[in-house]
Short mmCIF file of the C-alpha atoms (twelve columns), coordinates in Angstrom:
data_MODEL
# 
_entry.id   MODEL 
# 
loop_
_atom_site.group_PDB 
_atom_site.id 
_atom_site.type_symbol 
_atom_site.label_atom_id 
_atom_site.label_alt_id 
_atom_site.label_comp_id 
_atom_site.label_asym_id 
_atom_site.label_seq_id 
_atom_site.Cartn_x 
_atom_site.Cartn_y 
_atom_site.Cartn_z 
_atom_site.pdbx_PDB_model_num 
ATOM 1   C CA . MET A 1   103.315 28.346 -191.794 1 
ATOM 2   C CA . ARG A 2   103.579 30.417 -195.152 1 
ATOM 3   C CA . ALA A 3   102.979 33.685 -195.525 1 
ATOM 4   C CA . VAL A 4   99.614  34.998 -197.192 1 
ATOM 5   C CA . ARG A 5   100.818 37.099 -199.808 1 
ATOM 6   C CA . PHE A 6   98.231  39.768 -201.136 1 
ATOM 7   C CA . VAL A 7   98.852  41.942 -203.871 1 
ATOM 8   C CA . ALA A 8   96.880  45.395 -204.820 1 
ATOM 9   C CA . LEU A 9   96.570  46.306 -208.541 1 
ATOM 10  C CA . GLY A 10  94.871  49.305 -209.832 1 
ATOM 11  C CA . ASP A 11  95.120  53.489 -209.661 1 
ATOM 12  C CA . SER A 12  95.339  56.070 -207.103 1 
ATOM 13  C CA . LEU A 13  92.827  54.662 -204.542 1 
ATOM 14  C CA . SER A 14  95.043  51.884 -204.157 1 
ATOM 15  C CA . GLU A 15  98.389  53.271 -203.925 1 
ATOM 16  C CA . GLY A 16  96.514  54.857 -201.213 1 
ATOM 17  C CA . VAL A 17  96.334  58.501 -202.276 1 
ATOM 18  C CA . GLY A 18  94.403  60.453 -199.597 1 
ATOM 19  C CA . ASP A 19  96.057  58.758 -196.649 1 
ATOM 20  C CA . PRO A 20  99.661  59.802 -196.434 1 
ATOM 21  C CA . VAL A 21  102.333 58.120 -193.920 1 
ATOM 22  C CA . GLY A 22  106.256 58.547 -193.801 1 
ATOM 23  C CA . GLY A 23  106.538 60.968 -197.249 1 
ATOM 24  C CA . GLY A 24  104.651 58.032 -199.100 1 
ATOM 25  C CA . TRP A 25  100.500 56.801 -199.065 1 
ATOM 26  C CA . ARG A 26  99.577  53.891 -196.893 1 
ATOM 27  C CA . GLY A 27  95.790  53.450 -198.487 1 
ATOM 28  C CA . TRP A 28  93.638  50.693 -197.269 1 
ATOM 29  C CA . ALA A 29  95.160  47.716 -198.793 1 
ATOM 30  C CA . ALA A 30  97.902  48.142 -196.517 1 
ATOM 31  C CA . LEU A 31  95.206  48.483 -194.005 1 
ATOM 32  C CA . LEU A 32  93.563  45.518 -194.807 1 
ATOM 33  C CA . ALA A 33  96.777  43.512 -195.365 1 
ATOM 34  C CA . TYR A 34  98.004  43.683 -191.474 1 
ATOM 35  C CA . GLY A 35  94.469  42.347 -190.572 1 
ATOM 36  C CA . LEU A 36  94.653  39.216 -192.784 1 
ATOM 37  C CA . ALA A 37  96.377  36.683 -191.279 1 
ATOM 38  C CA . GLU A 38  99.494  36.680 -188.550 1 
ATOM 39  C CA . SER A 39  101.887 36.359 -191.328 1 
ATOM 40  C CA . VAL A 40  101.310 38.524 -195.012 1 
ATOM 41  C CA . GLU A 41  103.481 39.615 -197.506 1 
ATOM 42  C CA . PHE A 42  102.008 42.416 -199.480 1 
ATOM 43  C CA . THR A 43  103.027 44.072 -202.628 1 
ATOM 44  C CA . LYS A 44  101.696 47.265 -203.896 1 
ATOM 45  C CA . LEU A 45  101.568 47.576 -207.587 1 
ATOM 46  C CA . ALA A 46  98.570  50.125 -207.900 1 
ATOM 47  C CA . VAL A 47  99.384  53.138 -209.494 1 
ATOM 48  C CA . SER A 48  97.879  56.673 -209.469 1 
ATOM 49  C CA . GLY A 49  96.351  57.229 -212.930 1 
ATOM 50  C CA . ALA A 50  95.956  53.425 -213.958 1 
ATOM 51  C CA . GLN A 51  93.465  52.400 -216.731 1 
ATOM 52  C CA . THR A 52  92.263  49.258 -217.056 1 
ATOM 53  C CA . ARG A 53  94.721  48.545 -220.067 1 
ATOM 54  C CA . ASP A 54  97.878  49.516 -217.599 1 
ATOM 55  C CA . VAL A 55  96.105  46.801 -215.430 1 
ATOM 56  C CA . LEU A 56  96.428  44.392 -217.816 1 
ATOM 57  C CA . GLU A 57  99.315  45.093 -219.808 1 
ATOM 58  C CA . ARG A 58  101.599 46.213 -216.428 1 
ATOM 59  C CA . GLN A 59  100.585 45.309 -213.487 1 
ATOM 60  C CA . MET A 60  98.956  41.965 -214.016 1 
ATOM 61  C CA . PRO A 61  101.909 40.225 -215.571 1 
ATOM 62  C CA . VAL A 62  103.857 41.077 -212.265 1 
ATOM 63  C CA . ALA A 63  101.475 40.114 -209.883 1 
ATOM 64  C CA . LEU A 64  101.032 36.675 -211.534 1 
ATOM 65  C CA . ALA A 65  104.385 35.752 -211.475 1 
ATOM 66  C CA . LEU A 66  103.776 36.535 -207.015 1 
ATOM 67  C CA . ARG A 67  101.466 33.968 -207.330 1 
ATOM 68  C CA . PRO A 68  98.999  35.633 -204.995 1 
ATOM 69  C CA . ASP A 69  96.987  33.902 -202.142 1 
ATOM 70  C CA . VAL A 70  94.438  37.174 -202.448 1 
ATOM 71  C CA . VAL A 71  94.975  40.349 -204.849 1 
ATOM 72  C CA . SER A 72  92.799  43.409 -205.095 1 
ATOM 73  C CA . VAL A 73  91.905  44.646 -209.058 1 
ATOM 74  C CA . LEU A 74  90.106  48.222 -208.387 1 
ATOM 75  C CA . VAL A 75  90.492  50.177 -211.587 1 
ATOM 76  C CA . GLY A 76  87.868  52.031 -214.092 1 
ATOM 77  C CA . VAL A 77  87.834  55.309 -212.999 1 
ATOM 78  C CA . ASN A 78  90.141  57.258 -214.801 1 
ATOM 79  C CA . ASP A 79  88.872  55.255 -217.904 1 
ATOM 80  C CA . THR A 80  85.765  57.213 -217.557 1 
ATOM 81  C CA . LEU A 81  87.905  60.229 -217.524 1 
ATOM 82  C CA . ARG A 82  89.299  59.700 -221.206 1 
ATOM 83  C CA . CYS A 83  88.069  60.712 -224.451 1 
ATOM 84  C CA . THR A 84  89.149  56.965 -225.565 1 
ATOM 85  C CA . PHE A 85  86.391  55.601 -222.845 1 
ATOM 86  C CA . ASP A 86  85.262  52.235 -224.129 1 
ATOM 87  C CA . ILE A 87  82.739  50.068 -222.257 1 
ATOM 88  C CA . HIS A 88  83.270  47.143 -224.213 1 
ATOM 89  C CA . ALA A 89  87.189  47.093 -224.267 1 
ATOM 90  C CA . VAL A 90  87.025  48.689 -220.131 1 
ATOM 91  C CA . ALA A 91  84.295  44.724 -219.912 1 
ATOM 92  C CA . ALA A 92  87.122  42.476 -222.228 1 
ATOM 93  C CA . ARG A 93  90.258  44.070 -219.709 1 
ATOM 94  C CA . LEU A 94  88.541  43.566 -216.919 1 
ATOM 95  C CA . ASP A 95  87.639  39.609 -217.899 1 
ATOM 96  C CA . ALA A 96  90.549  38.523 -219.053 1 
ATOM 97  C CA . VAL A 97  92.689  40.269 -215.521 1 
ATOM 98  C CA . TYR A 98  89.386  38.611 -213.195 1 
ATOM 99  C CA . ALA A 99  90.041  35.357 -215.232 1 
ATOM 100 C CA . ALA A 100 93.932  35.353 -215.581 1 
ATOM 101 C CA . PHE A 101 93.889  35.616 -211.430 1 
ATOM 102 C CA . THR A 102 91.041  33.032 -210.253 1 
ATOM 103 C CA . GLY A 103 92.622  30.879 -212.896 1 
ATOM 104 C CA . GLN A 104 95.845  30.674 -210.423 1 
ATOM 105 C CA . GLY A 105 93.885  30.096 -207.420 1 
ATOM 106 C CA . ALA A 106 93.728  33.556 -206.059 1 
ATOM 107 C CA . VAL A 107 90.793  35.387 -203.779 1 
ATOM 108 C CA . LEU A 108 89.820  38.159 -206.085 1 
ATOM 109 C CA . LEU A 109 88.920  41.627 -204.154 1 
ATOM 110 C CA . THR A 110 86.473  44.172 -206.598 1 
ATOM 111 C CA . ALA A 111 84.464  47.180 -205.563 1 
ATOM 112 C CA . CYS A 112 81.877  49.322 -207.317 1 
ATOM 113 C CA . LEU A 113 82.903  52.624 -206.924 1 
ATOM 114 C CA . PRO A 114 81.509  56.543 -206.822 1 
ATOM 115 C CA . ASP A 115 81.614  58.910 -210.029 1 
ATOM 116 C CA . PRO A 116 84.084  61.532 -209.723 1 
ATOM 117 C CA . GLY A 117 81.684  64.103 -211.544 1 
ATOM 118 C CA . THR A 118 79.370  64.210 -208.260 1 
ATOM 119 C CA . MET A 119 82.418  63.784 -206.280 1 
ATOM 120 C CA . LEU A 120 83.630  66.700 -207.340 1 
ATOM 121 C CA . GLY A 121 80.370  68.652 -207.387 1 
ATOM 122 C CA . LEU A 122 80.415  69.253 -211.263 1 
ATOM 123 C CA . PRO A 123 76.493  70.916 -212.665 1 
ATOM 124 C CA . GLY A 124 74.122  68.673 -213.576 1 
ATOM 125 C CA . ALA A 125 74.546  68.730 -217.679 1 
ATOM 126 C CA . LEU A 126 78.598  67.592 -216.844 1 
ATOM 127 C CA . ALA A 127 78.189  65.605 -214.263 1 
ATOM 128 C CA . ARG A 128 75.826  63.371 -215.937 1 
ATOM 129 C CA . PRO A 129 77.625  61.747 -218.799 1 
ATOM 130 C CA . LEU A 130 80.364  60.970 -216.545 1 
ATOM 131 C CA . ALA A 131 78.015  59.084 -214.003 1 
ATOM 132 C CA . ARG A 132 76.428  57.674 -216.437 1 
ATOM 133 C CA . ARG A 133 80.002  56.100 -217.744 1 
ATOM 134 C CA . GLN A 134 80.925  54.962 -213.791 1 
ATOM 135 C CA . ARG A 135 77.670  53.306 -213.641 1 
ATOM 136 C CA . ALA A 136 78.695  51.395 -216.760 1 
ATOM 137 C CA . VAL A 137 81.845  50.079 -215.847 1 
ATOM 138 C CA . ASN A 138 80.305  49.722 -211.754 1 
ATOM 139 C CA . ALA A 139 77.192  47.559 -213.665 1 
ATOM 140 C CA . VAL A 140 80.410  45.391 -215.447 1 
ATOM 141 C CA . VAL A 141 82.304  45.186 -212.447 1 
ATOM 142 C CA . HIS A 142 79.172  43.791 -210.730 1 
ATOM 143 C CA . ALA A 143 79.040  40.930 -213.339 1 
ATOM 144 C CA . LEU A 144 82.125  39.783 -213.810 1 
ATOM 145 C CA . SER A 145 82.703  39.733 -210.507 1 
ATOM 146 C CA . GLU A 146 79.457  37.287 -210.034 1 
ATOM 147 C CA . ARG A 147 80.877  35.266 -212.934 1 
ATOM 148 C CA . TYR A 148 84.062  34.619 -211.136 1 
ATOM 149 C CA . GLY A 149 83.261  34.682 -207.408 1 
ATOM 150 C CA . ALA A 150 85.329  38.110 -206.267 1 
ATOM 151 C CA . VAL A 151 84.717  39.140 -202.967 1 
ATOM 152 C CA . HIS A 152 83.112  42.668 -203.955 1 
ATOM 153 C CA . LEU A 153 82.343  45.611 -202.030 1 
ATOM 154 C CA . HIS A 154 79.406  47.758 -202.941 1 
ATOM 155 C CA . ALA A 155 81.423  51.522 -201.892 1 
ATOM 156 C CA . ALA A 156 79.557  53.292 -205.222 1 
ATOM 157 C CA . GLU A 157 77.079  54.268 -202.985 1 
ATOM 158 C CA . GLY A 158 75.852  55.053 -199.203 1 
ATOM 159 C CA . SER A 159 76.432  57.616 -196.306 1 
ATOM 160 C CA . TRP A 160 80.384  57.022 -196.918 1 
ATOM 161 C CA . THR A 161 80.273  58.793 -200.144 1 
ATOM 162 C CA . THR A 162 78.698  62.149 -198.816 1 
ATOM 163 C CA . ASP A 163 80.799  62.198 -194.947 1 
ATOM 164 C CA . ARG A 164 83.032  64.977 -195.585 1 
ATOM 165 C CA . ALA A 165 84.975  63.658 -192.677 1 
ATOM 166 C CA . MET A 166 85.937  60.301 -194.962 1 
ATOM 167 C CA . TRP A 167 87.701  62.559 -197.888 1 
ATOM 168 C CA . SER A 168 90.886  63.995 -198.350 1 
ATOM 169 C CA . ALA A 169 91.061  67.928 -199.324 1 
ATOM 170 C CA . ASP A 170 90.887  66.714 -203.091 1 
ATOM 171 C CA . ARG A 171 87.524  65.287 -202.550 1 
ATOM 172 C CA . LEU A 172 88.013  62.595 -204.902 1 
ATOM 173 C CA . HIS A 173 90.484  60.303 -202.996 1 
ATOM 174 C CA . PRO A 174 89.317  58.915 -199.505 1 
ATOM 175 C CA . GLY A 175 91.513  60.493 -196.400 1 
ATOM 176 C CA . GLU A 176 92.831  58.412 -193.595 1 
ATOM 177 C CA . ARG A 177 89.004  57.768 -192.222 1 
ATOM 178 C CA . GLY A 178 88.164  56.913 -195.978 1 
ATOM 179 C CA . HIS A 179 90.621  54.145 -196.633 1 
ATOM 180 C CA . ARG A 180 89.795  52.782 -193.215 1 
ATOM 181 C CA . GLN A 181 86.539  52.294 -193.951 1 
ATOM 182 C CA . LEU A 182 87.108  50.613 -197.147 1 
ATOM 183 C CA . ALA A 183 89.536  47.940 -194.971 1 
ATOM 184 C CA . VAL A 184 87.238  47.900 -192.376 1 
ATOM 185 C CA . ARG A 185 84.550  46.759 -194.984 1 
ATOM 186 C CA . PHE A 186 86.751  44.581 -197.164 1 
ATOM 187 C CA . HIS A 187 88.354  42.692 -193.966 1 
ATOM 188 C CA . ALA A 188 84.227  42.297 -192.670 1 
ATOM 189 C CA . LEU A 189 83.379  40.268 -196.283 1 
ATOM 190 C CA . LEU A 190 86.396  38.526 -196.073 1 
ATOM 191 C CA . ALA A 191 86.311  37.267 -192.930 1 
ATOM 192 C CA . GLU A 192 82.858  36.025 -193.623 1 
ATOM 193 C CA . ARG A 193 84.093  33.903 -196.007 1 
ATOM 194 C CA . GLY A 194 86.645  32.676 -193.280 1 
ATOM 195 C CA . ILE A 195 89.762  33.946 -195.425 1 
ATOM 196 C CA . ALA A 196 90.870  36.947 -193.115 1 
ATOM 197 C CA . THR A 197 92.274  35.340 -189.817 1 
ATOM 198 C CA . GLY A 198 94.092  38.756 -188.010 1 
ATOM 199 C CA . VAL A 199 92.903  41.775 -186.239 1 
ATOM 200 C CA . ALA A 200 90.055  43.963 -188.266 1 
ATOM 201 C CA . PRO A 201 91.605  47.354 -189.195 1 
ATOM 202 C CA . SER A 202 90.978  49.891 -186.748 1 
ATOM 203 C CA . ALA A 203 87.734  52.467 -187.956 1 
ATOM 204 C CA . GLU A 204 89.457  55.962 -186.390 1 
ATOM 205 C CA . PRO A 205 91.755  57.371 -187.977 1 
ATOM 206 C CA . ARG A 206 95.249  58.625 -186.220 1 
ATOM 207 C CA . SER A 207 95.615  61.689 -188.084 1 
ATOM 208 C CA . PRO A 208 93.380  64.724 -188.236 1 
ATOM 209 C CA . ALA A 209 91.025  65.539 -191.035 1 
ATOM 210 C CA . PRO A 210 92.206  68.071 -193.697 1 
ATOM 211 C CA . ALA A 211 91.123  71.203 -192.591 1 
ATOM 212 C CA . ALA A 212 89.080  73.340 -195.279 1 
ATOM 213 C CA . SER A 213 91.975  75.819 -195.832 1 
ATOM 214 C CA . ALA A 214 93.699  72.083 -196.972 1 
ATOM 215 C CA . SER A 215 91.016  71.853 -199.890 1 
ATOM 216 C CA . LEU A 216 92.161  75.459 -201.150 1 
ATOM 217 C CA . TRP A 217 95.580  74.648 -200.940 1 
ATOM 218 C CA . TRP A 218 95.328  71.787 -203.142 1 
ATOM 219 C CA . LEU A 219 92.930  73.581 -205.440 1 
ATOM 220 C CA . ALA A 220 95.656  76.028 -206.068 1 
ATOM 221 C CA . THR A 221 98.353  74.015 -206.423 1 
ATOM 222 C CA . ALA A 222 98.418  70.134 -207.364 1 
ATOM 223 C CA . GLY A 223 94.590  70.516 -208.487 1 
ATOM 224 C CA . THR A 224 95.351  73.151 -211.072 1 
ATOM 225 C CA . GLY A 225 97.384  70.682 -212.754 1 
ATOM 226 C CA . TRP A 226 95.259  67.823 -212.193 1 
ATOM 227 C CA . VAL A 227 92.244  69.397 -213.440 1 
ATOM 228 C CA . ALA A 228 94.951  70.824 -216.514 1 
ATOM 229 C CA . ARG A 229 95.755  67.332 -217.224 1 
ATOM 230 C CA . ARG A 230 92.493  65.842 -217.477 1 
ATOM 231 C CA . CYS A 231 90.911  68.773 -219.278 1 
ATOM 232 C CA . THR A 232 93.048  68.589 -222.180 1 
ATOM 233 C CA . ASP A 233 92.428  65.309 -222.615 1 
ATOM 234 C CA . LEU A 234 88.481  65.051 -221.922 1 
ATOM 235 C CA . LEU A 235 87.015  68.891 -221.615 1 
ATOM 236 C CA . PRO A 236 86.028  69.067 -225.727 1 
ATOM 237 C CA . GLN A 237 84.350  65.674 -225.585 1 
ATOM 238 C CA . LEU A 238 82.396  66.236 -222.096 1 
ATOM 239 C CA . VAL A 239 81.358  69.427 -223.734 1 
ATOM 240 C CA . THR A 240 79.741  67.499 -226.730 1 
ATOM 241 C CA . LEU A 241 78.547  65.400 -223.961 1 
ATOM 242 C CA . ALA A 242 77.166  67.880 -221.649 1 
ATOM 243 C CA . VAL A 243 75.263  69.497 -224.981 1 
ATOM 244 C CA . ASP A 244 73.918  66.401 -225.591 1 
ATOM 245 C CA . GLU A 245 72.587  65.792 -222.695 1 
ATOM 246 C CA . MET A 246 70.833  69.178 -222.774 1 
ATOM 247 C CA . ARG A 247 69.512  68.835 -226.054 1 
ATOM 248 C CA . HIS A 248 67.815  65.530 -224.493 1 
ATOM 249 C CA . HIS A 249 66.619  67.139 -221.390 1 
ATOM 250 C CA . ALA A 250 64.563  69.978 -223.086 1 
ATOM 251 C CA . ARG A 251 63.230  67.456 -225.391 1 
ATOM 252 C CA . GLY A 252 62.081  64.698 -222.316 1 
ATOM 253 C CA . THR A 253 64.506  61.780 -223.657 1 
ATOM 254 C CA . SER A 254 66.815  61.807 -221.239 1 
ATOM 255 C CA . GLY A 255 66.101  58.108 -220.781 1 
ATOM 256 C CA . ARG A 256 67.584  57.168 -224.404 1 
ATOM 257 C CA . LEU A 257 70.585  58.247 -223.208 1 
ATOM 258 C CA . ASP A 258 70.444  55.715 -220.067 1 
ATOM 259 C CA . LEU A 259 68.845  53.044 -222.556 1 
ATOM 260 C CA . ARG A 260 71.873  53.380 -224.790 1 
ATOM 261 C CA . ALA A 261 74.214  53.197 -221.808 1 
ATOM 262 C CA . ALA A 262 72.573  49.957 -220.283 1 
ATOM 263 C CA . HIS A 263 72.269  48.563 -223.711 1 
ATOM 264 C CA . ALA A 264 76.681  48.922 -224.238 1 
ATOM 265 C CA . VAL A 265 76.912  47.110 -221.195 1 
ATOM 266 C CA . SER A 266 75.023  43.973 -222.123 1 
ATOM 267 C CA . VAL A 267 76.849  44.034 -225.591 1 
ATOM 268 C CA . ALA A 268 79.941  44.503 -223.431 1 
ATOM 269 C CA . LEU A 269 79.030  41.635 -221.605 1 
ATOM 270 C CA . ALA A 270 77.352  39.239 -223.693 1 
ATOM 271 C CA . ALA A 271 80.908  39.429 -226.287 1 
ATOM 272 C CA . LEU A 272 82.721  37.566 -223.320 1 
ATOM 273 C CA . SER A 273 82.941  34.338 -223.246 1 
ATOM 274 C CA . VAL A 274 82.235  32.261 -219.959 1 
ATOM 275 C CA . PRO A 275 84.719  30.860 -218.526 1 
ATOM 276 C CA . GLU A 276 83.405  27.250 -218.994 1 
ATOM 277 C CA . GLN A 277 83.912  28.008 -222.846 1 
ATOM 278 C CA . ARG A 278 87.445  29.918 -222.347 1 
ATOM 279 C CA . ALA A 279 88.358  26.393 -220.636 1 
ATOM 280 C CA . GLU A 280 86.915  24.361 -223.467 1 
ATOM 281 C CA . VAL A 281 88.864  26.459 -226.048 1 
ATOM 282 C CA . ALA A 282 92.340  25.844 -223.799 1 
# 
């Protein structure tokens, strides 16, 4: 029998950051690959820092040429961390990516994800705008996943987001246990559909969880650079968003910001043609 072809697209989460093995990153997608079937050809195209534009313009063409049987597209968090964030553009790019792979007959894996502001423990006025952006991305992913019949994992909430043992020293990426949790949950969803026929990944890590000192070391070394790179791009706008957040909070009109974000999502999704209409145009 031909090997099952599995391709992982996206950012650092699917690259495997937080789950080091042999001088590189393994991650949930590689762990899942072992349990899809007896024979699997796994290709990881996910790159740290990737945004939806990178997936659409760089990763997708390579992946389409591989004609995957299963493809994972987990991306969008990095879009929320940029001053250029535009939910309409995010929705259009994800729609194009999802349509291309399902059009080839691939099984599509998607997930909604926690917002980085909460994971980093930012003050409320700074965290809420980022959370609102991530909720918008998640709403788009939810809607498009349903439209394209994706195998969708609800990973934005739940005990795993607050369980420190699930996360790496940077508090943004899962550690080995967290990556295994994602792999196990995806495997269960695929097994329900009869797609995953191999042995489920183990939920138990083989390496010890990072000590508290590791978090301090990361913040003092790599973490400083990570924050600096994003602050250069996002911080001026985030301060403006935070001021606006505090102003609405003082007036008791914070709900307007949520309604505005929800309306933007609705408009973005309404602007996308449904698959049947796209086929007629083609």
